[in-house]
Coordinates of C-alpha atoms (C1' of nucleotides) in Angstrom, one line a residue:
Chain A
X213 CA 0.0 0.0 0.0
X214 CA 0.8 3.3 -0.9
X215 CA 2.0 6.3 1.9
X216 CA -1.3 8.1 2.2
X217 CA -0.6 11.9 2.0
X218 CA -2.2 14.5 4.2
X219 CA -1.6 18.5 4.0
X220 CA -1.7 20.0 7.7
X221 CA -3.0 23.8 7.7
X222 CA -1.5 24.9 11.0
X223 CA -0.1 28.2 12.2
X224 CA 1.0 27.1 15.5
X225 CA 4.4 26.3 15.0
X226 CA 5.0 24.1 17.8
X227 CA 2.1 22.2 17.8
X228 CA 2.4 22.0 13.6
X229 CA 6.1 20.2 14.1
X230 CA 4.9 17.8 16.7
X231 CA 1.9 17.0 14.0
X232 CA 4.3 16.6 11.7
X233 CA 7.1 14.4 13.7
X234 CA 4.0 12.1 14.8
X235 CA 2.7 11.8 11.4
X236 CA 5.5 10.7 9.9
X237 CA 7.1 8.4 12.7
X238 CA 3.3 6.5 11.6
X239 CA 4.2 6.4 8.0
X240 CA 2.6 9.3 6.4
X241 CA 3.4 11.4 3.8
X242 CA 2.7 14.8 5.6
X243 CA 3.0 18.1 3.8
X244 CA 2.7 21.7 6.3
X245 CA 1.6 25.1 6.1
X246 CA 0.6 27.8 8.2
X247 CA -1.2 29.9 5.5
X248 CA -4.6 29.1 3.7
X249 CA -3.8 30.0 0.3
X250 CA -0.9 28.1 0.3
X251 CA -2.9 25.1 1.3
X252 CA -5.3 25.7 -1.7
X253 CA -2.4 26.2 -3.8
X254 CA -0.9 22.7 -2.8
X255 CA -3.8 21.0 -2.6
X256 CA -4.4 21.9 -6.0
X257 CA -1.4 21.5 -7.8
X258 CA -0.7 18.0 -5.4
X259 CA -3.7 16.5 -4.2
X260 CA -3.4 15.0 -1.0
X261 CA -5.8 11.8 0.6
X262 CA -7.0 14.1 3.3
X263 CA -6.5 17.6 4.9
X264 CA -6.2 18.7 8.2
X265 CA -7.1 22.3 8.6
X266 CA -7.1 24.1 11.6
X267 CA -10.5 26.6 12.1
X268 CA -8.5 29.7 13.6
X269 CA -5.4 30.6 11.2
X270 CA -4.5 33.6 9.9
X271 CA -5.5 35.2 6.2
X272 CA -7.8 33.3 4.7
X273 CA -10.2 31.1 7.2
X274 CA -10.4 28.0 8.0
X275 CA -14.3 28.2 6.9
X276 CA -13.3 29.5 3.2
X277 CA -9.9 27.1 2.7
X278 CA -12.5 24.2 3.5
X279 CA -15.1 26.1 0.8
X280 CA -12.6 26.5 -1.5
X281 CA -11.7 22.8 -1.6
X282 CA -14.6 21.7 -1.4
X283 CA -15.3 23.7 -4.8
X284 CA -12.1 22.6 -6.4
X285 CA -12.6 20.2 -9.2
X286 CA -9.5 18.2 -7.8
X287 CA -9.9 18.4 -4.3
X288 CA -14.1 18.0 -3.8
X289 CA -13.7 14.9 -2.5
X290 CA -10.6 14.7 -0.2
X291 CA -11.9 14.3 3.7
X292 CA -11.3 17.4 5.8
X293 CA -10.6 16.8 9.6
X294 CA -10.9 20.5 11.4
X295 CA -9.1 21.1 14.6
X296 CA -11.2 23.6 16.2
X297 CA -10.6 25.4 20.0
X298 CA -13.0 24.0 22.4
X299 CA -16.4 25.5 22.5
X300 CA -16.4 27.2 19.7
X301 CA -19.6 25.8 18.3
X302 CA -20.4 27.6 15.5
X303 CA -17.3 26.7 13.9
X304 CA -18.5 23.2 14.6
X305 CA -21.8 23.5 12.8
X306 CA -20.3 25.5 10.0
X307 CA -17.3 23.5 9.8
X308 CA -19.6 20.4 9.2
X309 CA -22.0 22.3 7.1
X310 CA -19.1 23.5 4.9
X311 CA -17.9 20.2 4.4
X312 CA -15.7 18.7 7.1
X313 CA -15.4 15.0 7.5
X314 CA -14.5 15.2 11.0
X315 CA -13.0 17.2 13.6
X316 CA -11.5 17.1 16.9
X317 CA -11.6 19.7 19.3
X318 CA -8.2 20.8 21.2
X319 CA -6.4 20.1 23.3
X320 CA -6.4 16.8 21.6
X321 CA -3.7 14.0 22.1
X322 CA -1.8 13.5 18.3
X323 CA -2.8 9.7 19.8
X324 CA -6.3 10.3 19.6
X325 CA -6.1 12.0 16.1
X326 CA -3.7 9.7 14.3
X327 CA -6.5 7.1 15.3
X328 CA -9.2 9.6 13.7
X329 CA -7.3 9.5 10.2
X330 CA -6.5 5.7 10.3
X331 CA -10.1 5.6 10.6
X332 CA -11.0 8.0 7.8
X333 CA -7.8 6.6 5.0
X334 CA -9.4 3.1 6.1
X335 CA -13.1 4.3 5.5
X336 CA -11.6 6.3 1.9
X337 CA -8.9 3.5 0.7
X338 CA -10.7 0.8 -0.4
X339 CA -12.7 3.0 -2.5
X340 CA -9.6 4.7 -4.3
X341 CA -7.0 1.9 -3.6
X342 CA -6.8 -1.2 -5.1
X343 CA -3.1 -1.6 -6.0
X344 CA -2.4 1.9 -6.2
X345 CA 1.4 3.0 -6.4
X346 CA 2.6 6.7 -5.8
X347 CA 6.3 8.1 -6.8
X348 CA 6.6 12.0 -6.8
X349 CA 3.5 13.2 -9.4
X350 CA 3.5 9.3 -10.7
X351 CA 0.8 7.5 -10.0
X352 CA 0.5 4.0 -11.2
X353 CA -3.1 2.1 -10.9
X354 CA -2.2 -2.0 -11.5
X355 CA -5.5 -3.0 -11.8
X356 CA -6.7 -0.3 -13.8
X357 CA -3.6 -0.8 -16.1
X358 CA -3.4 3.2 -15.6
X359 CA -0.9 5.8 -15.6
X360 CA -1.2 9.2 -14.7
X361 CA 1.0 12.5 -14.1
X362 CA -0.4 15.4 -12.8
X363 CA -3.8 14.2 -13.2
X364 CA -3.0 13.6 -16.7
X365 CA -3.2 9.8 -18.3
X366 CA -0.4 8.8 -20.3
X367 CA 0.1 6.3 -22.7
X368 CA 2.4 4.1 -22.5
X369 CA 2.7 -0.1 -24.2
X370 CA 2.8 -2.9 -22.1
X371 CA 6.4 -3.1 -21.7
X372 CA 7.0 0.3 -20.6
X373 CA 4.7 -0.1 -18.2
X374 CA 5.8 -3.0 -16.2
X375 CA 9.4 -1.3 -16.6
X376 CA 7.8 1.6 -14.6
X377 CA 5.6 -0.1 -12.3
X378 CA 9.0 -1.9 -11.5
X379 CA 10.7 1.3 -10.5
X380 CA 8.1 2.5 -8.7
X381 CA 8.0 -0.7 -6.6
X382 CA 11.4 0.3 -5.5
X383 CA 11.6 3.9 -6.2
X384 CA 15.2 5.7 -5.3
X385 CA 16.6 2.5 -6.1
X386 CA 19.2 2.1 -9.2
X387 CA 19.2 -1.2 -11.0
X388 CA 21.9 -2.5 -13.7
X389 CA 20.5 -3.1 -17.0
X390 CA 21.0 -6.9 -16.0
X391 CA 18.6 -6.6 -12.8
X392 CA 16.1 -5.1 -15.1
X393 CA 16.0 -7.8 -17.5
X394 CA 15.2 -10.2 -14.9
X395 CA 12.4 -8.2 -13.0
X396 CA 11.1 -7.0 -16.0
X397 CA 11.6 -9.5 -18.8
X398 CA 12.2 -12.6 -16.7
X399 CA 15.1 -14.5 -16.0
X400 CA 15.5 -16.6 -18.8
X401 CA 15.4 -14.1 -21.6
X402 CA 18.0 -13.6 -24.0
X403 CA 18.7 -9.7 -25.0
X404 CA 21.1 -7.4 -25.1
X405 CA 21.6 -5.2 -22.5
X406 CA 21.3 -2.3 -24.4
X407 CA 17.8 -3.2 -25.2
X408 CA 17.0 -1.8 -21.8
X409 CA 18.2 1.8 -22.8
X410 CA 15.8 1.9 -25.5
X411 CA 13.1 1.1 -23.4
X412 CA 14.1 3.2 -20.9
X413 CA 14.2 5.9 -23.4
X414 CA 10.7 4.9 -24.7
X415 CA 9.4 5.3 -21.0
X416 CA 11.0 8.7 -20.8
X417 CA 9.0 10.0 -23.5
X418 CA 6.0 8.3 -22.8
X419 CA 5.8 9.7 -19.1
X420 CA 7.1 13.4 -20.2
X421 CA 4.7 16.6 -19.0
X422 CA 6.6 20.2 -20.5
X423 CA 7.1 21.8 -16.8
X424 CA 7.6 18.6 -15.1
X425 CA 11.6 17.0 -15.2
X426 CA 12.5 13.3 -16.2
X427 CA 12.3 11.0 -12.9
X428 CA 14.2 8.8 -14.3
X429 CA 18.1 9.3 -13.3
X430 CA 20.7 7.6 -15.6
X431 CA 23.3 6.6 -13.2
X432 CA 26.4 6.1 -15.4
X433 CA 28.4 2.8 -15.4
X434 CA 25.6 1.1 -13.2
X435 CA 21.6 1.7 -14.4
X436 CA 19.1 3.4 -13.7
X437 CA 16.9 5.1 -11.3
X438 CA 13.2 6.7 -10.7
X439 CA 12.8 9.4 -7.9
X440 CA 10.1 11.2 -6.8
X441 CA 9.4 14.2 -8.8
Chain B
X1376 CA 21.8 -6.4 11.8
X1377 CA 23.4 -5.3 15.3
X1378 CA 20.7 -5.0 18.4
X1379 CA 19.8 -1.4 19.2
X1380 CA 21.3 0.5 22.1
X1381 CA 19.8 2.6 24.0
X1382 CA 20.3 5.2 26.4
X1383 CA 17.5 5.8 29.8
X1384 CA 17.8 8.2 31.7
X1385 CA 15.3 7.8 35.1
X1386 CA 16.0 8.1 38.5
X1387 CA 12.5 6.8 39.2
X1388 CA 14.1 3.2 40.2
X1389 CA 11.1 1.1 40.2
X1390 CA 10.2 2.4 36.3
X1391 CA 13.7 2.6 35.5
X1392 CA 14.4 -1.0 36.1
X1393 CA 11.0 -1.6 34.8
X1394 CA 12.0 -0.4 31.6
X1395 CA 15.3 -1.9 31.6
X1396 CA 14.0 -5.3 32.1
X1397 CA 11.2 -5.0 29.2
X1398 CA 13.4 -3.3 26.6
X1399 CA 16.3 -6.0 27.2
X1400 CA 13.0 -8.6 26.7
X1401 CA 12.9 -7.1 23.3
X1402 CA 16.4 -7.3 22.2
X1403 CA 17.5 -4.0 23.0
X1404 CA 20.8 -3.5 25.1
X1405 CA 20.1 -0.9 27.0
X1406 CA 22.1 1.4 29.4
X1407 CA 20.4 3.2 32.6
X1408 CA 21.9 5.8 34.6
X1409 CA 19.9 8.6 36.7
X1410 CA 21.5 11.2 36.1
X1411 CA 22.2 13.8 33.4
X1412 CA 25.8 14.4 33.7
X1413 CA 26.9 10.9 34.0
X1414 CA 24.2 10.0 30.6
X1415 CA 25.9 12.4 29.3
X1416 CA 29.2 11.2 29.9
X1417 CA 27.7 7.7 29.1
X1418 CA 26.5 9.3 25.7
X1419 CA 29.9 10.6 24.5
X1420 CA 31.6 7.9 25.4
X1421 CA 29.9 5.1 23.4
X1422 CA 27.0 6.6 21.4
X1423 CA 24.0 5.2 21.6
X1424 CA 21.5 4.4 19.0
X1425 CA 18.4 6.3 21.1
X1426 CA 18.0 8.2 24.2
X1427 CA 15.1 7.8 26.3
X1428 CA 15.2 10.8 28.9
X1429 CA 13.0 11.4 31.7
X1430 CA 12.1 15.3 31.8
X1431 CA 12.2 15.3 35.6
X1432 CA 15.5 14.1 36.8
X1433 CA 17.4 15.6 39.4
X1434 CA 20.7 17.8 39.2
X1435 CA 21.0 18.6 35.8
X1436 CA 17.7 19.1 34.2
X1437 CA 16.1 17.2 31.6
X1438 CA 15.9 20.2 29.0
X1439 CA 19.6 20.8 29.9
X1440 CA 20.7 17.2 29.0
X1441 CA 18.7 17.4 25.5
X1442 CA 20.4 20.4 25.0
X1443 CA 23.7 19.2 25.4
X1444 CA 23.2 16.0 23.7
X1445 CA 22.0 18.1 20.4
X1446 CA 25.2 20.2 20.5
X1447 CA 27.7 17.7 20.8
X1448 CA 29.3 16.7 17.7
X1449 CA 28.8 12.9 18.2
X1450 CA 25.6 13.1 19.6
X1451 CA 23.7 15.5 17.9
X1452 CA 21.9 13.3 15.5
X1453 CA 20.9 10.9 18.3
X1454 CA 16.7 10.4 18.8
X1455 CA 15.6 11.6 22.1
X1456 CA 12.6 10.0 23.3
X1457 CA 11.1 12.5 26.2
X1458 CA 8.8 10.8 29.4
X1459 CA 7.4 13.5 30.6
X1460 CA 4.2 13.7 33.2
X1461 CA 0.9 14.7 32.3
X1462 CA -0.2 17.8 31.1
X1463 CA 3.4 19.4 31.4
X1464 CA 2.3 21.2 28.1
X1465 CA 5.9 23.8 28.5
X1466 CA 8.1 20.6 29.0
X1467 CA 6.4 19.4 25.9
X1468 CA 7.1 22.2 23.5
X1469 CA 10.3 23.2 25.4
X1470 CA 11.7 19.8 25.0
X1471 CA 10.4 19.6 20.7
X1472 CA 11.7 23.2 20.3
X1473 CA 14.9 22.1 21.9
X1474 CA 15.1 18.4 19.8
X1475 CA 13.5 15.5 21.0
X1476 CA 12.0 13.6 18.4
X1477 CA 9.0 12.5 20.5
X1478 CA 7.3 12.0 24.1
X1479 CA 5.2 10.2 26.1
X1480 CA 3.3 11.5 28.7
X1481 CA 3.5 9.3 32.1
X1482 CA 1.3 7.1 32.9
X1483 CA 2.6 5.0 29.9
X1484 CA 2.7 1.4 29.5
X1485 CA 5.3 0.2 28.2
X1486 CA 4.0 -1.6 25.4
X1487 CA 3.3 2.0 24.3
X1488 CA 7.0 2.9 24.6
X1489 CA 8.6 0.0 23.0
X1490 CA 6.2 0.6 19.9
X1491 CA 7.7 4.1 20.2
X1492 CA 11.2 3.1 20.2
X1493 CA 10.7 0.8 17.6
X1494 CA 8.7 3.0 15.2
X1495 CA 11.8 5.0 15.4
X1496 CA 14.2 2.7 15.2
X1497 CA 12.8 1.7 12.1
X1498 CA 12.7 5.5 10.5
X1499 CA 16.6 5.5 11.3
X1500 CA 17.9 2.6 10.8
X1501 CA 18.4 2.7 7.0
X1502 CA 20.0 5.6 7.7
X1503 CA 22.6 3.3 10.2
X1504 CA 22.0 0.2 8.3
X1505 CA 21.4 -1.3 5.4
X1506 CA 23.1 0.0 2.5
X1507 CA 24.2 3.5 3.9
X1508 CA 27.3 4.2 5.0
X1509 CA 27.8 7.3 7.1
X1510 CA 31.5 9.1 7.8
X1511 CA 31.3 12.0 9.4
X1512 CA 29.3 14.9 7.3
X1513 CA 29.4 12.2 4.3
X1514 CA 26.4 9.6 3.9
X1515 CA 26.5 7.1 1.0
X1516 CA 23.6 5.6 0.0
X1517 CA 24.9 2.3 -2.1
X1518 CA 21.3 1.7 -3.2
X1519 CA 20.3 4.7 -4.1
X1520 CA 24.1 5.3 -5.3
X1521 CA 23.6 8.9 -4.2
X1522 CA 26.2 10.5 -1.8
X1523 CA 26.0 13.5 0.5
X1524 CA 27.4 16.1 2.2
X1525 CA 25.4 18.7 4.9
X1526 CA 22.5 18.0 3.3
X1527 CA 23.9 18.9 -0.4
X1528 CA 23.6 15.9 -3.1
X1529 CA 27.4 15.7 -4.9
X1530 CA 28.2 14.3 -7.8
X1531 CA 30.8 11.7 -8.5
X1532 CA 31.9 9.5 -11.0
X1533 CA 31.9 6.1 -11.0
X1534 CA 35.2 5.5 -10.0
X1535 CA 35.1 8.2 -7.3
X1536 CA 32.4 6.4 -6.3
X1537 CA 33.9 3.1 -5.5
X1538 CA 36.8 4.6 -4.0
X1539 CA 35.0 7.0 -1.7
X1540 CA 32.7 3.7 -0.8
X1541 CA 35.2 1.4 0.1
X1542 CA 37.3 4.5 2.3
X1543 CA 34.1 4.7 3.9
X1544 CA 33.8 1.1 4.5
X1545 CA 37.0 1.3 6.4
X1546 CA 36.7 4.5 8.4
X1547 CA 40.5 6.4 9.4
X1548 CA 42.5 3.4 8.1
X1549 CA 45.2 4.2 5.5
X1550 CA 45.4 1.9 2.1
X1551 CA 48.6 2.0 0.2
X1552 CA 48.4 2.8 -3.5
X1553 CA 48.2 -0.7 -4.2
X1554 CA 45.7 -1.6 -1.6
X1555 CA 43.7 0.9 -3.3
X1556 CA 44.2 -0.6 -6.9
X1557 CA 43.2 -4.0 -5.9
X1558 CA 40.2 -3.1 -3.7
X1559 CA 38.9 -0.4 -6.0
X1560 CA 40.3 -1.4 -9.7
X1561 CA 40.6 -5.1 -9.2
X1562 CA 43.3 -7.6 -8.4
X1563 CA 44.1 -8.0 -11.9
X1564 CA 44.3 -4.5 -13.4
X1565 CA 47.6 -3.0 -14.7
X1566 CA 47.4 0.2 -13.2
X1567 CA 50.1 2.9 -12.7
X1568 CA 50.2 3.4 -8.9
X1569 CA 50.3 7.5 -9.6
X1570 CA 46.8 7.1 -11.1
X1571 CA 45.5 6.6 -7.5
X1572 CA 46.9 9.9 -6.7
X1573 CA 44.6 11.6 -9.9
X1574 CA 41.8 9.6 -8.8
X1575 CA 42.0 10.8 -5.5
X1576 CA 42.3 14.6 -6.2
X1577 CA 39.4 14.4 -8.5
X1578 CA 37.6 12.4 -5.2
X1579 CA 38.5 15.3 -3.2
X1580 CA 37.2 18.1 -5.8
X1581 CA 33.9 16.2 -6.0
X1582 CA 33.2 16.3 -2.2
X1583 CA 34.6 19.8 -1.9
X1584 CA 32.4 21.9 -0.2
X1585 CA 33.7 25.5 0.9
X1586 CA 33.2 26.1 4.8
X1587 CA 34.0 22.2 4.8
X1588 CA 37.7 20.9 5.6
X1589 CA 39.3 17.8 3.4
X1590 CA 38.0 14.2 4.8
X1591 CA 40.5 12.5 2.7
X1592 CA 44.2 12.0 4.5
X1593 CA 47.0 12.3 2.6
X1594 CA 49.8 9.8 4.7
X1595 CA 53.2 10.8 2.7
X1596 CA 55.4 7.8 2.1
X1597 CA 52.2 5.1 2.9
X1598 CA 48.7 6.3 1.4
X1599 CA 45.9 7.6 1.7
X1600 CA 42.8 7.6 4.6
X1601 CA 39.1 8.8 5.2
X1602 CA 38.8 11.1 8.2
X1603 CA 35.6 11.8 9.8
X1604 CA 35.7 15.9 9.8
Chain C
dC815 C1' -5.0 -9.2 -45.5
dA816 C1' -4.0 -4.5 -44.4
dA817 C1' -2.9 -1.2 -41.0
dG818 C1' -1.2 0.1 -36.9
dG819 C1' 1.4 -0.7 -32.9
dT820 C1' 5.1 -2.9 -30.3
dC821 C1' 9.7 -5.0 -29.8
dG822 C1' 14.6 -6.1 -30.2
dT823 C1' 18.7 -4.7 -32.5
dC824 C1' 22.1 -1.9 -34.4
dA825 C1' 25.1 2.0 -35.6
dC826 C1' 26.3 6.6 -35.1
dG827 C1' 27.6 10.6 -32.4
dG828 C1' 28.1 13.2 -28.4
dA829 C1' 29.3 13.5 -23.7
dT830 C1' 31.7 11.8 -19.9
dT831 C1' 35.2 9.2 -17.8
dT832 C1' 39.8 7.3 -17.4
dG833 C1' 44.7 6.4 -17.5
dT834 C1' 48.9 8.5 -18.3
dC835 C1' 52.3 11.9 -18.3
dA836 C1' 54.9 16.1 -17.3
dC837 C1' 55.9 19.8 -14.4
dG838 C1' 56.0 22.2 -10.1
dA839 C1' 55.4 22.3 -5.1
dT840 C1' 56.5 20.2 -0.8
dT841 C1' 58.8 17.4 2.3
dT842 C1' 62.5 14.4 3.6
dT843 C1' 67.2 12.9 3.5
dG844 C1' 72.2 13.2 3.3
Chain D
dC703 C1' 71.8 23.6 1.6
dA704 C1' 71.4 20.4 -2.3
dA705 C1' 69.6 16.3 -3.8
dA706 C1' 66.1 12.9 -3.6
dA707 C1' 61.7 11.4 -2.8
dT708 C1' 57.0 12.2 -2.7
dC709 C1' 52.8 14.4 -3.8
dG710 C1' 49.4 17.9 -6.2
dT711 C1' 47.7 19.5 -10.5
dG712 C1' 46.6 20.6 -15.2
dA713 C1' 46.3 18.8 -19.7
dC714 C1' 45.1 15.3 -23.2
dA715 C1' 44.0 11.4 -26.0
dA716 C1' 41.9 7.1 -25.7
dA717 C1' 38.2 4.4 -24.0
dT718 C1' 33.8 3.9 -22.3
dC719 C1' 29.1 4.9 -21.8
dC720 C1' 24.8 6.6 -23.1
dG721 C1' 21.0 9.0 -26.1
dT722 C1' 18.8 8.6 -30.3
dG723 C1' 17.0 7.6 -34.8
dA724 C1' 16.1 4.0 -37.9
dC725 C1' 14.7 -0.5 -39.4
dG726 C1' 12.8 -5.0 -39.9
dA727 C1' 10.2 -8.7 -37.5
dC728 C1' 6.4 -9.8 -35.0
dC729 C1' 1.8 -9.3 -33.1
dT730 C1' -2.8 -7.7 -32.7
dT731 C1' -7.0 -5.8 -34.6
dG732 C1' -10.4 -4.9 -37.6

DNA sequence: CAAGGTCGTCACGGATTTGTCACGATTTTG
DNA sequence: CAAAATCGTGACAAATCCGTGACGACCTTG
């Protein structure tokens, strides 16, 4: 299973860092801000599996960032937890009116909210997960036999597709022409080694956005490579 | 891979040999002292992989020790798990400001803590194990064959890049010109023993960094070594 | 069967890497 | 101090490695 990715909208500094550190000692992908329209930029231009948006920040509102999202083609349907000051009611009933999946009301324990989203990505997953994998702006559906990049499809042949689902199995990671041949082709195939660079440059223009750079890294005398964005 | 060693700091004895006995259930060695300057002694002495460090100790306070271990050169990169009590909200922000990397608020059970530990245990050990290699400011990453320096991505060659692997394999040890060639080249490559001395100057251009000193040792009349700066 | 797409191979050219040498700087030795 | 030994450095040609376009074989699809 893919790193689910959550955006934290969070102008307390302190408690945004412990967020964070928590977060990501549990596995997620966690991106922060402490300002709304940066949040709607980054939602936007990286959609994330759910948001956690404190009510009381600076500049834009809590109330209008959840709006906002909520009107975004991209990011209608990614859950909303708000974090809201105790007692403050109306925020409650607006907050859930506007849109919010959920919310917690501080103090909280991270504890007690980590267990709110593993609740909410378990709820969500099924429904957008099947065997979905995730490297920088990649996203690779297996079942679907899909590929997108920046929520744009490509289209790429069957071969160039298992040689990327392959990288993105083990992303970072730089395999010899040789290693790809066996995970890719199988073990008792006979081609040349240079056959993989060919491939490899067939994948490179099949995934290629203008704006967005090559993930995949030549790494000289030894393979190749695909990072995240 | 080598059992994890960890530092506790608690001069509660009851919980302190609590602890001692469930983490050493667990596989961890683990090293228990109550107080801060002798951890700290402890600490520089034979670096642990985590520090577990009760806020309330006496003499030297807990914040103090966390400090201390952060700006020491050996230490600094250490995990410091903080057991604080209950709704000390200042300790809390004091001690993340100050660089724990997490906390847990007494009463705990241990079950709790041990999940803790190992949850970050397993966020830094590739980073100790598997296929990185770590010498002072340099970090090699043989899988991802990426090296870095203070957080700055260099690039090297190939054959920079087996040399500068296998002088971090063998930390402060000097390798003749030969010992080089065979290690590096191979045992049966017909190398001028001057080309080491090319090889290594290009080595030390590619992991040049101003501000930084030279890691590589030049030992007249014998070779050459890998200092940790 | 025709058309389109995919696949493996090859050859060319450009870019990087590599081994070697020569010369000067530095240190050691006599 | 002079000579010898050792090391740093710039230059360069050869070797290696990789990107790329092209091409024929093969397979699918209609």
């Amino acid at each position: 299973m893919t790193t689910p990715r959550l955006l934290l909208v969070e102008d307390d500094p302190a408690l945004a860092e412990l967020l964070e550190f928590r977060f990501r000692a549990e596995g997620y992908n966690i991106s922060v801000t402490a300002d709304g329209d940066e949040a709607l930029l980054r939602a936007n231009e990286d959609v994330p599996d759910l948001v956690l948006l404190d009510w009381m920040i600076e500049g834009t509102s809590g109330i209008e960032v959840c709006r906002r999202l909520r009107r975004g083609k991209a990011t209608a349907h990614v859950p909303i937890v708000m974090l809201t000051a105790r007692g403050a009611e109306d925020d409650l009933i607006r907050g859930l009116e506007t849109g919010a999946d959920d919310y917690i009301t501080k103090p909280f324990s991270p504890r007690e909210l980590i267990a709110r989203v593993a609740a909410i990505m378990r709820r969500i997953r099924p429904a957008l997960a099947g065997e979905m994998l995730s490297v920088g702006d990649l996203t690779l559906d297996a079942v679907a036999h899909r590929v997108t990049r920046r929520e744009q499809t490509l289209q790429l042949g069957p071969t160039e597709f298992r040689l990327l689902r392959f990288f993105m199995e083990h992303p970072s990671r730089v395999f010899s022409r040789g290693q790809l041949l066996d995970a890719v082709w199988g073990t008792e195939s006979d081609i040349e080694l240079r056959t993989v660079d060919v491939h490899i440059r067939r994948l490179r223009k099949a995934i290629e956005i203008d704006g967005a750079p090559d993930p995949v890294r030549t790494v000289r005398s030894a393979g190749y490579a695909l990072e995240p964005v």
